[in-house]
Short mmCIF file of C-alpha atoms and ligand atoms in Angstrom, two decimals:
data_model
loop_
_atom_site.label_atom_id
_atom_site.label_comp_id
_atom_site.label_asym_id
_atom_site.label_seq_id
_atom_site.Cartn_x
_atom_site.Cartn_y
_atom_site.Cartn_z
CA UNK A 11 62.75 -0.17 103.87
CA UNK A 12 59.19 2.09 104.06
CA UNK A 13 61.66 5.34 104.00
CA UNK A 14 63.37 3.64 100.68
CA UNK A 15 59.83 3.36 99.10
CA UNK A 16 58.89 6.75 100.00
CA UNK A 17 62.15 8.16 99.07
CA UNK A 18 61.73 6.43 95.49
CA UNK A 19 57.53 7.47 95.12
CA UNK A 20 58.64 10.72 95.28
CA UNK A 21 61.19 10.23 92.80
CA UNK A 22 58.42 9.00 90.44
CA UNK A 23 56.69 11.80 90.91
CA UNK A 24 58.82 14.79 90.84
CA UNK A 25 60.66 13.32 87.84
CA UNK A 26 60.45 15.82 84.58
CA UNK A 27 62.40 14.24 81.74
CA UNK A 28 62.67 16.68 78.60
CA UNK A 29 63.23 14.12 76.12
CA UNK A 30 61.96 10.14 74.88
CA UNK A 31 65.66 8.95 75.94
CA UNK A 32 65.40 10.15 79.71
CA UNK A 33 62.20 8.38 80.27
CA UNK A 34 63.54 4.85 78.56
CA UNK A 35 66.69 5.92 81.23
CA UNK A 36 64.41 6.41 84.17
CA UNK A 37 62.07 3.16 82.82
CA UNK A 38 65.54 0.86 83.27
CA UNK A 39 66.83 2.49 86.38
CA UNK A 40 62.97 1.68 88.11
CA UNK A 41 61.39 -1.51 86.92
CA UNK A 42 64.54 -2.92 84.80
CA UNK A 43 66.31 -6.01 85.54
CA UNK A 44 68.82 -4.72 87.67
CA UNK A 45 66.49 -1.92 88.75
CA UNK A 46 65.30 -0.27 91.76
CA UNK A 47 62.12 -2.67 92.43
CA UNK A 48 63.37 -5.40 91.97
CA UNK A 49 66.32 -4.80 94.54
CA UNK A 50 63.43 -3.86 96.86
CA UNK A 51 61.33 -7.37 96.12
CA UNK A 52 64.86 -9.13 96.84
CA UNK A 53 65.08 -7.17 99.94
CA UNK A 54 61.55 -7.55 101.08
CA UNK A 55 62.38 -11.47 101.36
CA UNK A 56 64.27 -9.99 104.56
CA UNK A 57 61.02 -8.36 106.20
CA UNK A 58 60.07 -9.96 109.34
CA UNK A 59 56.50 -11.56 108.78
CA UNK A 60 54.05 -9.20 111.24
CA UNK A 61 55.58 -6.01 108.66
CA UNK A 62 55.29 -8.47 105.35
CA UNK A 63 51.67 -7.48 105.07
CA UNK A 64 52.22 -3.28 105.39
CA UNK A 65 55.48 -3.23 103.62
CA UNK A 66 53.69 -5.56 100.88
CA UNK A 67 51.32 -3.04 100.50
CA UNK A 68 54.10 0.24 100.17
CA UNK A 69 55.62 -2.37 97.63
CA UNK A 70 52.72 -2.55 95.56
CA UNK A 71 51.96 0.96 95.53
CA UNK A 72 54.78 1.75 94.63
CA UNK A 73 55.32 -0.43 91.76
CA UNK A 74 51.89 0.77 90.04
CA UNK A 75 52.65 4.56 90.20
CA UNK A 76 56.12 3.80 88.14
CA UNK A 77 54.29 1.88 85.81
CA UNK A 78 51.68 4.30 84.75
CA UNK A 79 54.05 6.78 85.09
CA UNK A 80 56.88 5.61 82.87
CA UNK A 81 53.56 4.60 80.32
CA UNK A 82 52.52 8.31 80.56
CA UNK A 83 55.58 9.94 79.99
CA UNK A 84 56.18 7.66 77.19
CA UNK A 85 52.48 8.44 75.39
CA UNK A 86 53.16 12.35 76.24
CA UNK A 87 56.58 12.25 74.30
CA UNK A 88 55.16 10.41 71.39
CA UNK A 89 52.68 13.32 70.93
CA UNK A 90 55.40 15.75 71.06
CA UNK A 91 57.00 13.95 68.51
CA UNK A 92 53.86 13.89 66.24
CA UNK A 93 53.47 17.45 66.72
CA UNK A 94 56.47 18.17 65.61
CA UNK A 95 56.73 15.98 61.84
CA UNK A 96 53.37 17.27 61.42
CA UNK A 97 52.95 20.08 58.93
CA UNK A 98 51.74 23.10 60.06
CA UNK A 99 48.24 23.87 59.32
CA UNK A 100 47.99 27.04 56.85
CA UNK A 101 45.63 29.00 58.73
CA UNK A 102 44.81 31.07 55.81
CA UNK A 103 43.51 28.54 53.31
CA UNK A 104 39.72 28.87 53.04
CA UNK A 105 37.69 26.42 55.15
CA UNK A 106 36.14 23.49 53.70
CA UNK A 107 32.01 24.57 53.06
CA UNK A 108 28.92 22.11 54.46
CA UNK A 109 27.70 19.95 52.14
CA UNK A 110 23.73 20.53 51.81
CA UNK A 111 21.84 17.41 51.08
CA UNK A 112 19.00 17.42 48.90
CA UNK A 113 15.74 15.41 49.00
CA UNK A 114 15.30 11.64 47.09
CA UNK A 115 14.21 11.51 43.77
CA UNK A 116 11.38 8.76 45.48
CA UNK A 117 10.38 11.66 48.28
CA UNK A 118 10.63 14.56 45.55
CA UNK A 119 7.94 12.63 43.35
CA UNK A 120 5.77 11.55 46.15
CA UNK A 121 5.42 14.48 47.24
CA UNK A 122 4.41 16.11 44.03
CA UNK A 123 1.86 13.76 43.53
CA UNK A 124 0.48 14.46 47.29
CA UNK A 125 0.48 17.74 46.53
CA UNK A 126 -1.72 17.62 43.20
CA UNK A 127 -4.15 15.08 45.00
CA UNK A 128 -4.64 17.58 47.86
CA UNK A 129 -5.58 20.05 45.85
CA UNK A 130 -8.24 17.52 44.72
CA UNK A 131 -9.10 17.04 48.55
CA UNK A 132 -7.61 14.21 49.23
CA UNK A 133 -6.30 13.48 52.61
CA UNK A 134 -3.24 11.43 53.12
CA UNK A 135 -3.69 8.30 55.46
CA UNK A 136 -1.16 5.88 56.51
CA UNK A 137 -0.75 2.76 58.12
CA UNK A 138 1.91 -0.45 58.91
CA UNK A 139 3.77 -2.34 56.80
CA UNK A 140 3.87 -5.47 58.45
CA UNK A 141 -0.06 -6.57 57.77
CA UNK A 142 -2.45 -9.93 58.21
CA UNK A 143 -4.27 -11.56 55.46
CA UNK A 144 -7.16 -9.66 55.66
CA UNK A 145 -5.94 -6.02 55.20
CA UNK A 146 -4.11 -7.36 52.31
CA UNK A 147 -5.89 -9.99 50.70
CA UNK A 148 -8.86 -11.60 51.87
CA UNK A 149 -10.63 -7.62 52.57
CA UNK A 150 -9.94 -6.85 48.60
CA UNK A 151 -11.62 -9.59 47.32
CA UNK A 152 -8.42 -11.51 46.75
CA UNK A 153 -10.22 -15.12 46.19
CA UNK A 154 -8.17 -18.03 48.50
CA UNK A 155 -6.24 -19.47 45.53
CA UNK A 156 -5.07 -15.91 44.23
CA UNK A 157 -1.62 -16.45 43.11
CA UNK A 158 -0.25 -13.02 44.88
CA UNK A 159 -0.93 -14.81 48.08
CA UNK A 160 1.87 -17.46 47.21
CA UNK A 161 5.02 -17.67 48.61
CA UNK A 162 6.60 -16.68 45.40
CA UNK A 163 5.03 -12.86 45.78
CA UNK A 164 4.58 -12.70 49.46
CA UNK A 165 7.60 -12.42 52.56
CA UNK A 166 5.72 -13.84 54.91
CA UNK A 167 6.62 -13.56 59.20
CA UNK A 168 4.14 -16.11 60.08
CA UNK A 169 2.09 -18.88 58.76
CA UNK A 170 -1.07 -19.49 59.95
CA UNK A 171 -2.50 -16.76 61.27
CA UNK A 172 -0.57 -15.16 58.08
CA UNK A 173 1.37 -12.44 58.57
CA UNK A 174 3.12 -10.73 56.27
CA UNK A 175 4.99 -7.47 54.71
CA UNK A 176 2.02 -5.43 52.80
CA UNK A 177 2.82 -6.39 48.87
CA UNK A 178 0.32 -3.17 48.18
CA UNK A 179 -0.38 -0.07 49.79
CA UNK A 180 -4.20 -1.31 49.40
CA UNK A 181 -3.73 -2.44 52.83
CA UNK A 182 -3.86 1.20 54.10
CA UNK A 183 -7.34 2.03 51.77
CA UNK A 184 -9.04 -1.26 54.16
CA UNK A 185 -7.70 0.42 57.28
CA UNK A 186 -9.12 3.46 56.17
CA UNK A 187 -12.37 1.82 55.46
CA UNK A 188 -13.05 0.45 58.74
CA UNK A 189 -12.50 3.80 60.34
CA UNK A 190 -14.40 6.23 58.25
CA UNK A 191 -17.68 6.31 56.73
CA UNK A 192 -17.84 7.68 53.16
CA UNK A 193 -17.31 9.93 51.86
CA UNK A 194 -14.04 8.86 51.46
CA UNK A 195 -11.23 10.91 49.59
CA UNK A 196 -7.37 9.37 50.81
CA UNK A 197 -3.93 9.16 48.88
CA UNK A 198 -1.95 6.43 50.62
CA UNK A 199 1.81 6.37 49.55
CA UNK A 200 3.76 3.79 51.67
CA UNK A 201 6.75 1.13 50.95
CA UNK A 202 5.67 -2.16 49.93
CA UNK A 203 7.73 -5.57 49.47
CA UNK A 204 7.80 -8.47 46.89
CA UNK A 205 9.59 -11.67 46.57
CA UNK A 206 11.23 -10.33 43.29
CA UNK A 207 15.01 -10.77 42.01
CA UNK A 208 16.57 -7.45 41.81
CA UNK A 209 17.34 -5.98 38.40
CA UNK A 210 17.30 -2.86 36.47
CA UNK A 211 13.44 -2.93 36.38
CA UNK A 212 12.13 -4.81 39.60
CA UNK A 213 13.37 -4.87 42.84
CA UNK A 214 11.69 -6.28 46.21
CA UNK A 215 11.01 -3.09 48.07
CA UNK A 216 9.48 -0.37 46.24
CA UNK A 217 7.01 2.12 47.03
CA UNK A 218 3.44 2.83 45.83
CA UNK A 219 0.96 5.91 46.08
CA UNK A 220 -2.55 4.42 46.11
CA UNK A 221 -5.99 6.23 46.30
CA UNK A 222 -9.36 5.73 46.92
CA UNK A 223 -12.47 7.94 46.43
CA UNK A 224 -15.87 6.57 47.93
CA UNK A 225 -19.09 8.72 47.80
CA UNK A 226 -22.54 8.68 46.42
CA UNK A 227 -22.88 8.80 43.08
CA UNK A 228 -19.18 8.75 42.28
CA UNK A 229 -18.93 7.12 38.57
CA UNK A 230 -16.02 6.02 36.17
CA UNK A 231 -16.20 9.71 33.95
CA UNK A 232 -14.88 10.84 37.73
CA UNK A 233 -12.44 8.92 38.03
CA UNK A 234 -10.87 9.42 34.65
CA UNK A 235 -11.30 13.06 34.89
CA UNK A 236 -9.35 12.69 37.59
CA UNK A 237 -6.16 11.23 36.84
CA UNK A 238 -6.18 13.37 33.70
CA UNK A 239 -5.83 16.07 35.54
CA UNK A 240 -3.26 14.11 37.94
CA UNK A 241 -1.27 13.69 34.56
CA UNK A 242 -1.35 17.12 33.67
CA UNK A 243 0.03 18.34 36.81
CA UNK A 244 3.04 15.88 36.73
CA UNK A 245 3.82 15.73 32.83
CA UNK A 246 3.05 18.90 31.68
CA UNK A 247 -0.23 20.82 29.70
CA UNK A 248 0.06 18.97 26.74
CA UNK A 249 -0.28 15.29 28.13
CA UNK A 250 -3.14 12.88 27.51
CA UNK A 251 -4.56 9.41 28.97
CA UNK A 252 -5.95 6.46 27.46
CA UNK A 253 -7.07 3.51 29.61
CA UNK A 254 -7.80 -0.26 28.67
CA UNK A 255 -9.64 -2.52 29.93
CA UNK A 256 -7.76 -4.44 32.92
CA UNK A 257 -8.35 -6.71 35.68
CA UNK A 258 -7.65 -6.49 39.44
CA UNK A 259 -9.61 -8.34 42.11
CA UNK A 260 -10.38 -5.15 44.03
CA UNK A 261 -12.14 -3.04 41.05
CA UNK A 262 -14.86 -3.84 38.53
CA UNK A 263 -14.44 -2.65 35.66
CA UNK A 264 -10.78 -1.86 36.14
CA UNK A 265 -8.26 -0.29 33.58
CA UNK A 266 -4.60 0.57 33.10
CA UNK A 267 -3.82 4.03 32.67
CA UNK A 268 -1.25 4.97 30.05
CA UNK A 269 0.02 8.45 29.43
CA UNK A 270 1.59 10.17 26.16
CA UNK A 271 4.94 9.82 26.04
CA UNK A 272 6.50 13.43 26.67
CA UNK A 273 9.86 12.54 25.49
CA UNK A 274 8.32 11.69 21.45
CA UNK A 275 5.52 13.74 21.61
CA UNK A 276 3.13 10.82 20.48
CA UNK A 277 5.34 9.83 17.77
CA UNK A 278 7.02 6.69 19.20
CA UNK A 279 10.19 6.24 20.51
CA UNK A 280 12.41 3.57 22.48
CA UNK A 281 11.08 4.67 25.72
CA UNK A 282 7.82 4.30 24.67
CA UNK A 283 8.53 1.15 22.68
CA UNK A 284 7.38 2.91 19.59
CA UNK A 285 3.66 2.75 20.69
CA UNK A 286 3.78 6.80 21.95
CA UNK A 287 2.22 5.68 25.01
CA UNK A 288 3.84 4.53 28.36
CA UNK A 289 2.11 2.73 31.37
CA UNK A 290 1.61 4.77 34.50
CA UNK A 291 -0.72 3.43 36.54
CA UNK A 292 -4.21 1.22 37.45
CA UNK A 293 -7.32 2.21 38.30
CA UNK A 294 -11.15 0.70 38.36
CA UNK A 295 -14.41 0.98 39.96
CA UNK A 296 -14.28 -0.59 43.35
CA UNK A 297 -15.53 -3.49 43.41
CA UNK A 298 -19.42 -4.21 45.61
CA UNK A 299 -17.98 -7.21 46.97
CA UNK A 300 -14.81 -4.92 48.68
CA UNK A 301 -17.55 -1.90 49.80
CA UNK A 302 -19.17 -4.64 51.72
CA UNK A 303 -16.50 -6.53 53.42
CA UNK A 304 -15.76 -3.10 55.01
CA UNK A 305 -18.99 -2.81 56.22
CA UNK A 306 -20.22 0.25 53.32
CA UNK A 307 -23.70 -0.46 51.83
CA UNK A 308 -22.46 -1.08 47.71
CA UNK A 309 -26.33 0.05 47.14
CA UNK A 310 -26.23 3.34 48.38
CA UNK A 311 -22.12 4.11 47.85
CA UNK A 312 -19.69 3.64 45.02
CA UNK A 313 -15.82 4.66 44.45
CA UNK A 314 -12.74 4.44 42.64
CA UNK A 315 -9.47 3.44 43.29
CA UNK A 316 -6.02 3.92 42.08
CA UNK A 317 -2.33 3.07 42.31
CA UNK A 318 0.75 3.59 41.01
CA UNK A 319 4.60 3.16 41.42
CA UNK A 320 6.44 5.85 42.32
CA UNK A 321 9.76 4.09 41.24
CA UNK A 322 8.03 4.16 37.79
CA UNK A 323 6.52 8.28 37.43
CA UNK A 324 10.08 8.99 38.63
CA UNK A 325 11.51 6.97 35.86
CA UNK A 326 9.19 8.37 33.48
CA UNK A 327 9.66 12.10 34.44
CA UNK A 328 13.60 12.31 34.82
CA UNK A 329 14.86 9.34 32.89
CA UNK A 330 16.02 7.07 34.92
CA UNK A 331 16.89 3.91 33.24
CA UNK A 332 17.86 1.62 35.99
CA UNK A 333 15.65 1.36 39.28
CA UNK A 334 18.69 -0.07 41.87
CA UNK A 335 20.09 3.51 41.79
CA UNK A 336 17.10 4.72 43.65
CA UNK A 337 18.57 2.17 46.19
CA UNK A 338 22.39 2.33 45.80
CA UNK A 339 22.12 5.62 47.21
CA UNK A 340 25.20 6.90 45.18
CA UNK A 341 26.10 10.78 45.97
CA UNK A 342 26.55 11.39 42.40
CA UNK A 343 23.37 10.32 41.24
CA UNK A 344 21.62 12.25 44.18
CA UNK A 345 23.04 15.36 43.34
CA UNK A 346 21.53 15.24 40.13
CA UNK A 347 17.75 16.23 41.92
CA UNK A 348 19.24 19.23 44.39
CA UNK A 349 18.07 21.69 41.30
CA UNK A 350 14.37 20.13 41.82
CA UNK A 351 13.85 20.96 45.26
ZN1 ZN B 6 7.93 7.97 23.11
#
């Protein structure tokens, strides 16, 4: 019986079929019904029981190499068949170019305005996005009942000790504090998260440039002449600022800064909602009560700080009418910046 399992492993082997209907031949003649193992397992019956075991083993051996291969043979003549209703490939049709990507409208922006604030010496400082009470709130003179502390403004990961996903990029101006003694000169852009419902105008992650200028002597004609000349760089020669008179906890006084609307010249339009003005930012004096909670004497120092969306001066300065296709991430609007690289 072991030369009749040798005789047919070598069969397996050695056999070299040339088409699909040779191997489905072989596959019956082997491991079909009638076929060759199973006359062997009938036979094997037969073996006296001190060869069972040895024989047992040729058996099995046996039995796997036909399996895999009869499967081989069958996977090799399927690719030959592919190969052959395939059309040919037309080696001399040009090949299909890279596709270059191009930076985000969000990064193109941001880094504009880095660029015009470093120039002004600014440095730019970073820091986490997941943040505690204090960087956020309770550091900027955020009073306990504040409403931006609610659940209705804030994700929150923990209660009690809070923590929570920065809803400002302030968070990075306290960090910054507590490091470095004035003076202080940082631009902070970052990604920041609110509890909003998504829609063309508001969405719940957005991202924010924020910064902070903290000397001796530093006073609110600074300031202004400042982001007049940040508005200059990013909307052209001809524009011009107004502020009024705001409130955030963190400043004192503290304004909104509004720019002329490039797109009417000043006239009014629908962008501008007729006024000739449109909203770009807020700014103020920072606030004693903040200088000493990070541990700078409000006597001797004082600063300004500022912040803006980026979302928004991207709107502003190409146009952009809804602010989900910032997120959508939609080839065809993207392609639309590769020109302002
Ligand atoms: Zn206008």
């Amino acid at each position: 019986m072991t030369e009749k399992i040798n005789e047919l492993l070598r069969c397996v082997e050695e056999f070299e079929p040339r088409t699909a209907a040779e191997v489905e031949e072989f596959r019956i003649r082997m491991t079909g019904k009638k076929g060759e193992l199973n006359a062997l397992m009938e036979e094997f019956r037969t073996v006296a029981p001190e060869l069972k075991r040895e024989v047992g083993q040729q058996l099995n051996r046996l039995k796997t190499a036909a399996t895999e291969r009869i499967a081989a043979l069958r996977e090799r003549m399927a690719d030959a068949a592919d190969g052959q209703s395939a059309p040919q490939e037309d080696l001399t049709r040009p090949g299909s170019a890279d596709e270059l990507g191009s930076r985000h409208p969000i990064s193109l922006v941001k880094n504009q305005i880095v660029e015009v604030f470093a120039r002004l010496g600014y440095t730019v400082a970073d820091g986490p996005e997941i943040e505690d009470d204090w960087h956020v709130f309770s550091a900027l003179n955020f009073p306990p009942e504040h409403p931006a502390r609610d659940m209705q403004d804030t994700f929150f990961v923990e209660k009690n000790p809070d923590v929570l996903l920065r809803t400002h990029t302030s968070s990075i101006q306290v960090r910054t504090m507590e490091r470095q003694k004035p003076p202080i000169r940082v631009i902070c852009p970052g990604r920041v998260f609110r509890n909003e419902a998504i829609s063309y105008r508001a969405h719940c992650i957005f991202h924010q440039i924020e910064g902070l200028y903290i000397d001796e002597g530093v006073s609110f004609a600074d300031m202004k002449q400042s982001l007049l000349c940040f508005a200059k760089e990013i909307f052209g020669e001809q524009a011009a600022i107004r502020m009024r008179p705001s409130y955030f906890p963190f400043t004192e006084p503290s304004a909104e800064v509004d720019v002329s609307c490039n797109l009417c010249g000043g006239k009014g339009c629908a962008v501008c909602k007729g006024t000739g003005w449109l909203e770009i930012m807020g700014c103020g004096m920072v606030d004693p009560n903040v200088l000493k909670a990070n541990g700078i004497d409000p006597e001797k120092y004082s600063g300004f700080a500022f912040g803006m969306g980026i979302e928004r001066i991207a709107m502003l300065k190409y146009g952009v009418k809804d602010l989900r296709l910032y997120f959508e991430n939609d080839v065809r609007f993207l392609h639309q910046f590769e020109e302002a690289l």
